[in-house]
Amino acid sequence: MNPHLIKKISKLMSWGLRHKPEELGVELSPEGWTPVQSMLSAIQQRYPEVVLGDIHQIVLQNDKKRFVLSDDQSRIRAAQGHSVTVNLGYEAIQPPDLLFHGTAKRFLESIAEEGLQKRSRHHVHLSKNVQTARQVGSRHGQVVVLEVDAERMQRDGFAFFKSDNGVWLTDSVPSAYIMNLSDYL
Ligand code: HQG
């Protein structure tokens, strides 16, 4: 499959597994899984040339490892990023002391007022390295990388989860835990 088509199908899979399963034509289990065969059929409605091996290739080669196959390879789900209600079953674990969140400059005033909110997703997404946070933030505009005092948050009772593809997740980040916010205000 050519790289352009791979990207299109990967986006279609993300959209279906995270946001609009019914529009793609798949059904998600409470944990976010759908049979790989259902995903294949749904994709073939739009791209008849796609075969099962293409889906496996997308899962393996996806730049952010967005998709996960079940142990027996029969089911597929998104590792994170959902807006539909699913229970991914991640256990709360100890985060690195410092985590990063890339955002756009124009959001800072509101972030200072209400902290980082999950918006349409299930969690606030945080990265353990600055480069990833910078990439995430630059999708929204002039990028700013915020430093989150995860160590203190955890001590204060906030739970942190790590998705199968290494994204750190938490429910919200009050602005008091954003260490460099005042540099920008
Ligand atoms: C901002 C991609 C104003 C927040 C990425 C962000 C990530 C606020 C935007 C994953 C706010 C939400 C998630 C507040 C938060 N006031 N703005 N109080 N609180 N925001 O896309 O973190 O490619 O839902 O800073 O790589 O950008 O899809 O979240 O700018 O891992 O796999 O509201 O999505 O992964 O935007 O990105 P998003 P995000 P995929």
JSON list of C-alpha atoms in Angstrom, two decimals, residues 31-175:
[
{"chain": "A", "resi": 31, "resn": "GLU", "atom": "CA", "xyz": [-13.06, -1.83, 26.80]},
{"chain": "A", "resi": 32, "resn": "GLY", "atom": "CA", "xyz": [-12.87, -0.28, 23.35]},
{"chain": "A", "resi": 33, "resn": "TRP", "atom": "CA", "xyz": [-12.18, -3.41, 21.28]},
{"chain": "A", "resi": 34, "resn": "THR", "atom": "CA", "xyz": [-13.68, -4.33, 17.93]},
{"chain": "A", "resi": 35, "resn": "PRO", "atom": "CA", "xyz": [-13.03, -7.49, 15.89]},
{"chain": "A", "resi": 36, "resn": "VAL", "atom": "CA", "xyz": [-10.28, -6.92, 13.32]},
{"chain": "A", "resi": 37, "resn": "GLN", "atom": "CA", "xyz": [-12.61, -8.50, 10.75]},
{"chain": "A", "resi": 38, "resn": "SER", "atom": "CA", "xyz": [-15.28, -5.86, 11.45]},
{"chain": "A", "resi": 39, "resn": "MET", "atom": "CA", "xyz": [-12.68, -3.12, 11.06]},
{"chain": "A", "resi": 40, "resn": "LEU", "atom": "CA", "xyz": [-11.52, -4.65, 7.79]},
{"chain": "A", "resi": 41, "resn": "SER", "atom": "CA", "xyz": [-15.08, -4.86, 6.42]},
{"chain": "A", "resi": 42, "resn": "ALA", "atom": "CA", "xyz": [-15.79, -1.26, 7.42]},
{"chain": "A", "resi": 43, "resn": "ILE", "atom": "CA", "xyz": [-12.64, -0.05, 5.68]},
{"chain": "A", "resi": 44, "resn": "GLN", "atom": "CA", "xyz": [-13.36, -2.14, 2.61]},
{"chain": "A", "resi": 45, "resn": "GLN", "atom": "CA", "xyz": [-16.69, -0.32, 2.25]},
{"chain": "A", "resi": 46, "resn": "ARG", "atom": "CA", "xyz": [-14.61, 2.74, 1.41]},
{"chain": "A", "resi": 47, "resn": "TYR", "atom": "CA", "xyz": [-11.38, 1.20, 0.14]},
{"chain": "A", "resi": 48, "resn": "PRO", "atom": "CA", "xyz": [-12.16, -2.23, -1.38]},
{"chain": "A", "resi": 49, "resn": "GLU", "atom": "CA", "xyz": [-8.51, -2.89, -2.18]},
{"chain": "A", "resi": 50, "resn": "VAL", "atom": "CA", "xyz": [-7.47, -3.06, 1.50]},
{"chain": "A", "resi": 51, "resn": "VAL", "atom": "CA", "xyz": [-6.64, -6.53, 2.88]},
{"chain": "A", "resi": 52, "resn": "LEU", "atom": "CA", "xyz": [-6.05, -7.90, 6.38]},
{"chain": "A", "resi": 53, "resn": "GLY", "atom": "CA", "xyz": [-2.27, -7.62, 6.06]},
{"chain": "A", "resi": 54, "resn": "ASP", "atom": "CA", "xyz": [-2.62, -3.88, 5.49]},
{"chain": "A", "resi": 55, "resn": "ILE", "atom": "CA", "xyz": [-4.30, -3.47, 8.88]},
{"chain": "A", "resi": 56, "resn": "HIS", "atom": "CA", "xyz": [-1.52, -5.44, 10.55]},
{"chain": "A", "resi": 57, "resn": "GLN", "atom": "CA", "xyz": [1.04, -3.27, 8.78]},
{"chain": "A", "resi": 58, "resn": "ILE", "atom": "CA", "xyz": [-0.68, -0.11, 10.01]},
{"chain": "A", "resi": 59, "resn": "VAL", "atom": "CA", "xyz": [-0.76, -1.40, 13.59]},
{"chain": "A", "resi": 60, "resn": "LEU", "atom": "CA", "xyz": [2.94, -2.31, 13.49]},
{"chain": "A", "resi": 61, "resn": "GLN", "atom": "CA", "xyz": [4.24, 0.72, 11.68]},
{"chain": "A", "resi": 62, "resn": "ASN", "atom": "CA", "xyz": [2.08, 3.49, 13.13]},
{"chain": "A", "resi": 63, "resn": "ASP", "atom": "CA", "xyz": [4.40, 6.29, 14.24]},
{"chain": "A", "resi": 64, "resn": "LYS", "atom": "CA", "xyz": [2.79, 6.61, 17.66]},
{"chain": "A", "resi": 65, "resn": "LYS", "atom": "CA", "xyz": [1.66, 3.01, 18.10]},
{"chain": "A", "resi": 66, "resn": "ARG", "atom": "CA", "xyz": [-1.91, 4.28, 18.26]},
{"chain": "A", "resi": 67, "resn": "PHE", "atom": "CA", "xyz": [-3.47, 0.84, 17.77]},
{"chain": "A", "resi": 68, "resn": "VAL", "atom": "CA", "xyz": [-3.22, -2.32, 19.83]},
{"chain": "A", "resi": 69, "resn": "LEU", "atom": "CA", "xyz": [-4.14, -5.89, 18.86]},
{"chain": "A", "resi": 70, "resn": "SER", "atom": "CA", "xyz": [-5.49, -8.33, 21.45]},
{"chain": "A", "resi": 71, "resn": "ASP", "atom": "CA", "xyz": [-3.18, -11.20, 22.43]},
{"chain": "A", "resi": 72, "resn": "ASP", "atom": "CA", "xyz": [-4.90, -13.56, 20.00]},
{"chain": "A", "resi": 73, "resn": "GLN", "atom": "CA", "xyz": [-4.80, -10.84, 17.30]},
{"chain": "A", "resi": 74, "resn": "SER", "atom": "CA", "xyz": [-8.55, -11.09, 16.76]},
{"chain": "A", "resi": 75, "resn": "ARG", "atom": "CA", "xyz": [-9.48, -7.65, 18.12]},
{"chain": "A", "resi": 76, "resn": "ILE", "atom": "CA", "xyz": [-8.16, -4.10, 17.78]},
{"chain": "A", "resi": 77, "resn": "ARG", "atom": "CA", "xyz": [-8.49, -0.92, 19.84]},
{"chain": "A", "resi": 78, "resn": "ALA", "atom": "CA", "xyz": [-6.96, 2.55, 20.15]},
{"chain": "A", "resi": 79, "resn": "ALA", "atom": "CA", "xyz": [-4.41, 2.88, 22.96]},
{"chain": "A", "resi": 80, "resn": "GLN", "atom": "CA", "xyz": [-5.70, 6.31, 24.00]},
{"chain": "A", "resi": 81, "resn": "GLY", "atom": "CA", "xyz": [-7.37, 9.48, 22.73]},
{"chain": "A", "resi": 82, "resn": "HIS", "atom": "CA", "xyz": [-11.01, 8.38, 22.94]},
{"chain": "A", "resi": 83, "resn": "SER", "atom": "CA", "xyz": [-13.98, 10.68, 23.15]},
{"chain": "A", "resi": 84, "resn": "VAL", "atom": "CA", "xyz": [-16.47, 7.77, 23.27]},
{"chain": "A", "resi": 85, "resn": "THR", "atom": "CA", "xyz": [-16.91, 6.17, 26.68]},
{"chain": "A", "resi": 86, "resn": "VAL", "atom": "CA", "xyz": [-14.63, 3.17, 27.07]},
{"chain": "A", "resi": 87, "resn": "ASN", "atom": "CA", "xyz": [-12.81, 1.67, 30.02]},
{"chain": "A", "resi": 88, "resn": "LEU", "atom": "CA", "xyz": [-9.26, 0.96, 28.90]},
{"chain": "A", "resi": 89, "resn": "GLY", "atom": "CA", "xyz": [-8.46, -0.67, 32.24]},
{"chain": "A", "resi": 90, "resn": "TYR", "atom": "CA", "xyz": [-5.12, 1.06, 32.80]},
{"chain": "A", "resi": 91, "resn": "GLU", "atom": "CA", "xyz": [-3.88, 0.85, 36.39]},
{"chain": "A", "resi": 92, "resn": "ALA", "atom": "CA", "xyz": [-2.81, 3.99, 38.26]},
{"chain": "A", "resi": 93, "resn": "ILE", "atom": "CA", "xyz": [1.00, 4.04, 38.46]},
{"chain": "A", "resi": 94, "resn": "GLN", "atom": "CA", "xyz": [3.74, 6.36, 39.62]},
{"chain": "A", "resi": 95, "resn": "PRO", "atom": "CA", "xyz": [4.56, 9.00, 37.00]},
{"chain": "A", "resi": 96, "resn": "PRO", "atom": "CA", "xyz": [7.98, 10.53, 36.31]},
{"chain": "A", "resi": 97, "resn": "ASP", "atom": "CA", "xyz": [8.59, 13.56, 38.56]},
{"chain": "A", "resi": 98, "resn": "LEU", "atom": "CA", "xyz": [8.12, 15.93, 35.65]},
{"chain": "A", "resi": 99, "resn": "LEU", "atom": "CA", "xyz": [5.74, 15.62, 32.72]},
{"chain": "A", "resi": 100, "resn": "PHE", "atom": "CA", "xyz": [5.18, 17.97, 29.77]},
{"chain": "A", "resi": 101, "resn": "HIS", "atom": "CA", "xyz": [2.11, 19.26, 27.99]},
{"chain": "A", "resi": 102, "resn": "GLY", "atom": "CA", "xyz": [2.34, 21.07, 24.66]},
{"chain": "A", "resi": 103, "resn": "THR", "atom": "CA", "xyz": [-0.36, 23.60, 23.99]},
{"chain": "A", "resi": 104, "resn": "ALA", "atom": "CA", "xyz": [-0.97, 26.82, 22.08]},
{"chain": "A", "resi": 105, "resn": "LYS", "atom": "CA", "xyz": [-0.11, 30.23, 23.45]},
{"chain": "A", "resi": 106, "resn": "ARG", "atom": "CA", "xyz": [-3.65, 31.47, 22.96]},
{"chain": "A", "resi": 107, "resn": "PHE", "atom": "CA", "xyz": [-4.97, 28.90, 25.48]},
{"chain": "A", "resi": 108, "resn": "LEU", "atom": "CA", "xyz": [-2.71, 30.03, 28.32]},
{"chain": "A", "resi": 109, "resn": "GLU", "atom": "CA", "xyz": [-4.99, 32.58, 29.90]},
{"chain": "A", "resi": 110, "resn": "SER", "atom": "CA", "xyz": [-7.78, 30.06, 30.17]},
{"chain": "A", "resi": 111, "resn": "ILE", "atom": "CA", "xyz": [-5.37, 27.36, 31.39]},
{"chain": "A", "resi": 112, "resn": "ALA", "atom": "CA", "xyz": [-4.18, 29.73, 34.11]},
{"chain": "A", "resi": 113, "resn": "GLU", "atom": "CA", "xyz": [-7.79, 30.16, 35.23]},
{"chain": "A", "resi": 114, "resn": "GLU", "atom": "CA", "xyz": [-9.05, 26.61, 35.09]},
{"chain": "A", "resi": 115, "resn": "GLY", "atom": "CA", "xyz": [-5.96, 24.41, 34.77]},
{"chain": "A", "resi": 116, "resn": "LEU", "atom": "CA", "xyz": [-5.56, 21.79, 32.06]},
{"chain": "A", "resi": 117, "resn": "GLN", "atom": "CA", "xyz": [-8.92, 20.22, 31.26]},
{"chain": "A", "resi": 118, "resn": "LYS", "atom": "CA", "xyz": [-9.52, 17.08, 29.27]},
{"chain": "A", "resi": 119, "resn": "ARG", "atom": "CA", "xyz": [-11.98, 18.79, 26.89]},
{"chain": "A", "resi": 120, "resn": "SER", "atom": "CA", "xyz": [-13.53, 16.20, 24.59]},
{"chain": "A", "resi": 121, "resn": "ARG", "atom": "CA", "xyz": [-11.10, 13.39, 25.51]},
{"chain": "A", "resi": 122, "resn": "HIS", "atom": "CA", "xyz": [-11.10, 11.13, 28.57]},
{"chain": "A", "resi": 123, "resn": "HIS", "atom": "CA", "xyz": [-7.95, 12.54, 30.07]},
{"chain": "A", "resi": 124, "resn": "VAL", "atom": "CA", "xyz": [-5.42, 15.33, 29.88]},
{"chain": "A", "resi": 125, "resn": "HIS", "atom": "CA", "xyz": [-2.54, 13.96, 27.79]},
{"chain": "A", "resi": 126, "resn": "LEU", "atom": "CA", "xyz": [1.01, 14.46, 29.03]},
{"chain": "A", "resi": 127, "resn": "SER", "atom": "CA", "xyz": [4.39, 13.41, 27.64]},
{"chain": "A", "resi": 128, "resn": "LYS", "atom": "CA", "xyz": [7.56, 12.38, 29.35]},
{"chain": "A", "resi": 129, "resn": "ASN", "atom": "CA", "xyz": [9.69, 14.27, 26.86]},
{"chain": "A", "resi": 130, "resn": "VAL", "atom": "CA", "xyz": [9.70, 17.84, 25.64]},
{"chain": "A", "resi": 131, "resn": "GLN", "atom": "CA", "xyz": [9.96, 16.97, 21.94]},
{"chain": "A", "resi": 132, "resn": "THR", "atom": "CA", "xyz": [6.72, 14.99, 21.93]},
{"chain": "A", "resi": 133, "resn": "ALA", "atom": "CA", "xyz": [4.92, 17.72, 23.86]},
{"chain": "A", "resi": 134, "resn": "ARG", "atom": "CA", "xyz": [6.20, 20.27, 21.36]},
{"chain": "A", "resi": 135, "resn": "GLN", "atom": "CA", "xyz": [4.80, 18.25, 18.45]},
{"chain": "A", "resi": 136, "resn": "VAL", "atom": "CA", "xyz": [1.43, 17.80, 20.15]},
{"chain": "A", "resi": 137, "resn": "GLY", "atom": "CA", "xyz": [1.17, 21.50, 20.98]},
{"chain": "A", "resi": 138, "resn": "SER", "atom": "CA", "xyz": [2.18, 22.70, 17.55]},
{"chain": "A", "resi": 139, "resn": "ARG", "atom": "CA", "xyz": [-1.01, 21.11, 16.14]},
{"chain": "A", "resi": 140, "resn": "HIS", "atom": "CA", "xyz": [-2.92, 23.91, 17.88]},
{"chain": "A", "resi": 141, "resn": "GLY", "atom": "CA", "xyz": [-0.88, 27.02, 17.00]},
{"chain": "A", "resi": 142, "resn": "GLN", "atom": "CA", "xyz": [2.08, 28.88, 18.44]},
{"chain": "A", "resi": 143, "resn": "VAL", "atom": "CA", "xyz": [3.44, 26.21, 20.73]},
{"chain": "A", "resi": 144, "resn": "VAL", "atom": "CA", "xyz": [4.23, 26.47, 24.44]},
{"chain": "A", "resi": 145, "resn": "VAL", "atom": "CA", "xyz": [5.49, 23.50, 26.46]},
{"chain": "A", "resi": 146, "resn": "LEU", "atom": "CA", "xyz": [4.15, 23.45, 30.02]},
{"chain": "A", "resi": 147, "resn": "GLU", "atom": "CA", "xyz": [5.97, 21.64, 32.83]},
{"chain": "A", "resi": 148, "resn": "VAL", "atom": "CA", "xyz": [3.74, 19.66, 35.16]},
{"chain": "A", "resi": 149, "resn": "ASP", "atom": "CA", "xyz": [4.87, 18.79, 38.69]},
{"chain": "A", "resi": 150, "resn": "ALA", "atom": "CA", "xyz": [3.61, 15.21, 38.49]},
{"chain": "A", "resi": 151, "resn": "GLU", "atom": "CA", "xyz": [5.48, 14.14, 41.57]},
{"chain": "A", "resi": 152, "resn": "ARG", "atom": "CA", "xyz": [3.65, 16.67, 43.75]},
{"chain": "A", "resi": 153, "resn": "MET", "atom": "CA", "xyz": [0.34, 15.95, 42.05]},
{"chain": "A", "resi": 154, "resn": "GLN", "atom": "CA", "xyz": [0.65, 12.27, 42.83]},
{"chain": "A", "resi": 155, "resn": "ARG", "atom": "CA", "xyz": [1.61, 13.03, 46.40]},
{"chain": "A", "resi": 156, "resn": "ASP", "atom": "CA", "xyz": [-1.55, 15.15, 46.62]},
{"chain": "A", "resi": 157, "resn": "GLY", "atom": "CA", "xyz": [-3.70, 12.24, 45.47]},
{"chain": "A", "resi": 158, "resn": "PHE", "atom": "CA", "xyz": [-4.02, 12.67, 41.70]},
{"chain": "A", "resi": 159, "resn": "ALA", "atom": "CA", "xyz": [-3.96, 9.40, 39.75]},
{"chain": "A", "resi": 160, "resn": "PHE", "atom": "CA", "xyz": [-1.75, 8.91, 36.68]},
{"chain": "A", "resi": 161, "resn": "PHE", "atom": "CA", "xyz": [-2.08, 6.25, 34.01]},
{"chain": "A", "resi": 162, "resn": "LYS", "atom": "CA", "xyz": [0.22, 5.26, 31.17]},
{"chain": "A", "resi": 163, "resn": "SER", "atom": "CA", "xyz": [-1.35, 4.16, 27.91]},
{"chain": "A", "resi": 164, "resn": "ASP", "atom": "CA", "xyz": [-0.01, 1.20, 25.94]},
{"chain": "A", "resi": 165, "resn": "ASN", "atom": "CA", "xyz": [1.69, 3.67, 23.63]},
{"chain": "A", "resi": 166, "resn": "GLY", "atom": "CA", "xyz": [3.43, 5.61, 26.39]},
{"chain": "A", "resi": 167, "resn": "VAL", "atom": "CA", "xyz": [1.17, 8.65, 26.74]},
{"chain": "A", "resi": 168, "resn": "TRP", "atom": "CA", "xyz": [0.65, 9.77, 30.34]},
{"chain": "A", "resi": 169, "resn": "LEU", "atom": "CA", "xyz": [-2.95, 10.41, 31.31]},
{"chain": "A", "resi": 170, "resn": "THR", "atom": "CA", "xyz": [-4.55, 12.22, 34.22]},
{"chain": "A", "resi": 171, "resn": "ASP", "atom": "CA", "xyz": [-7.95, 13.66, 34.94]},
{"chain": "A", "resi": 172, "resn": "SER", "atom": "CA", "xyz": [-7.02, 17.34, 35.17]},
{"chain": "A", "resi": 173, "resn": "VAL", "atom": "CA", "xyz": [-4.05, 19.50, 36.11]},
{"chain": "A", "resi": 174, "resn": "PRO", "atom": "CA", "xyz": [-4.84, 22.49, 38.36]},
{"chain": "A", "resi": 175, "resn": "SER", "atom": "CA", "xyz": [-2.73, 25.46, 37.34]}
]
